[in-house]
C-alpha angles and dihedrals in degrees: 000000000000132000114245114227106197117204088222094134082071091053097261099304136056104208116188127194130255134178094265092051091051091048097045108031134064091208116081124219124199121262089223143007115210134201105024097176119237103153098176148085116263140167095209143012121213117203124200103202150123139173139252116230129017128277129179114275109267094032115136101230097176146323144223115234111210114211111200118205089244090064098256121125137205129188125224109201122218108213123191110239091015103060106003144010133186107300089230100077125194116221090254096045114142117240122250113255105218103028136050134233103259097181135012126184145128145232132200094274095048092045091050088051091047091241135119131221120235143169129198139228115219120187121205119195110219111235089203107043091161092058116079117238111229100187149327133236117209112210135183119215088208093243116153088275123078109212122213134192123210100177145331134214130204122214 
């Protein structure tokens, strides 16, 4: 079993910015969050995440930069339609192709709009399981979508 690393030091959610968020909201989110501590070996990382606002399928909405303790880095892309979609899902929303719906629910506003809410689990297989991961950076590409991270798990 994996160890859950909650992103609670970021108050339960790490919300990044995107062009639509900048255009439509008065609050400003960061374009990146650096140095999310991992400090361990792992074979896989599991991300619980989604996005606000729609982008075209295939758009890179963000990425995780893996910092290994030996100084090497590797990027994990977050692709709209592959790993995440807007967390407000229409009844006819297409599924993501390389992630799975981890949670689906609703609230009064989504029910009134005839939509559901959902977040996704994406699993990344570490190409260097014998090299300890020191930390992650979480970066928005400033596409129309604004990615957000709820939690991650190491395995």
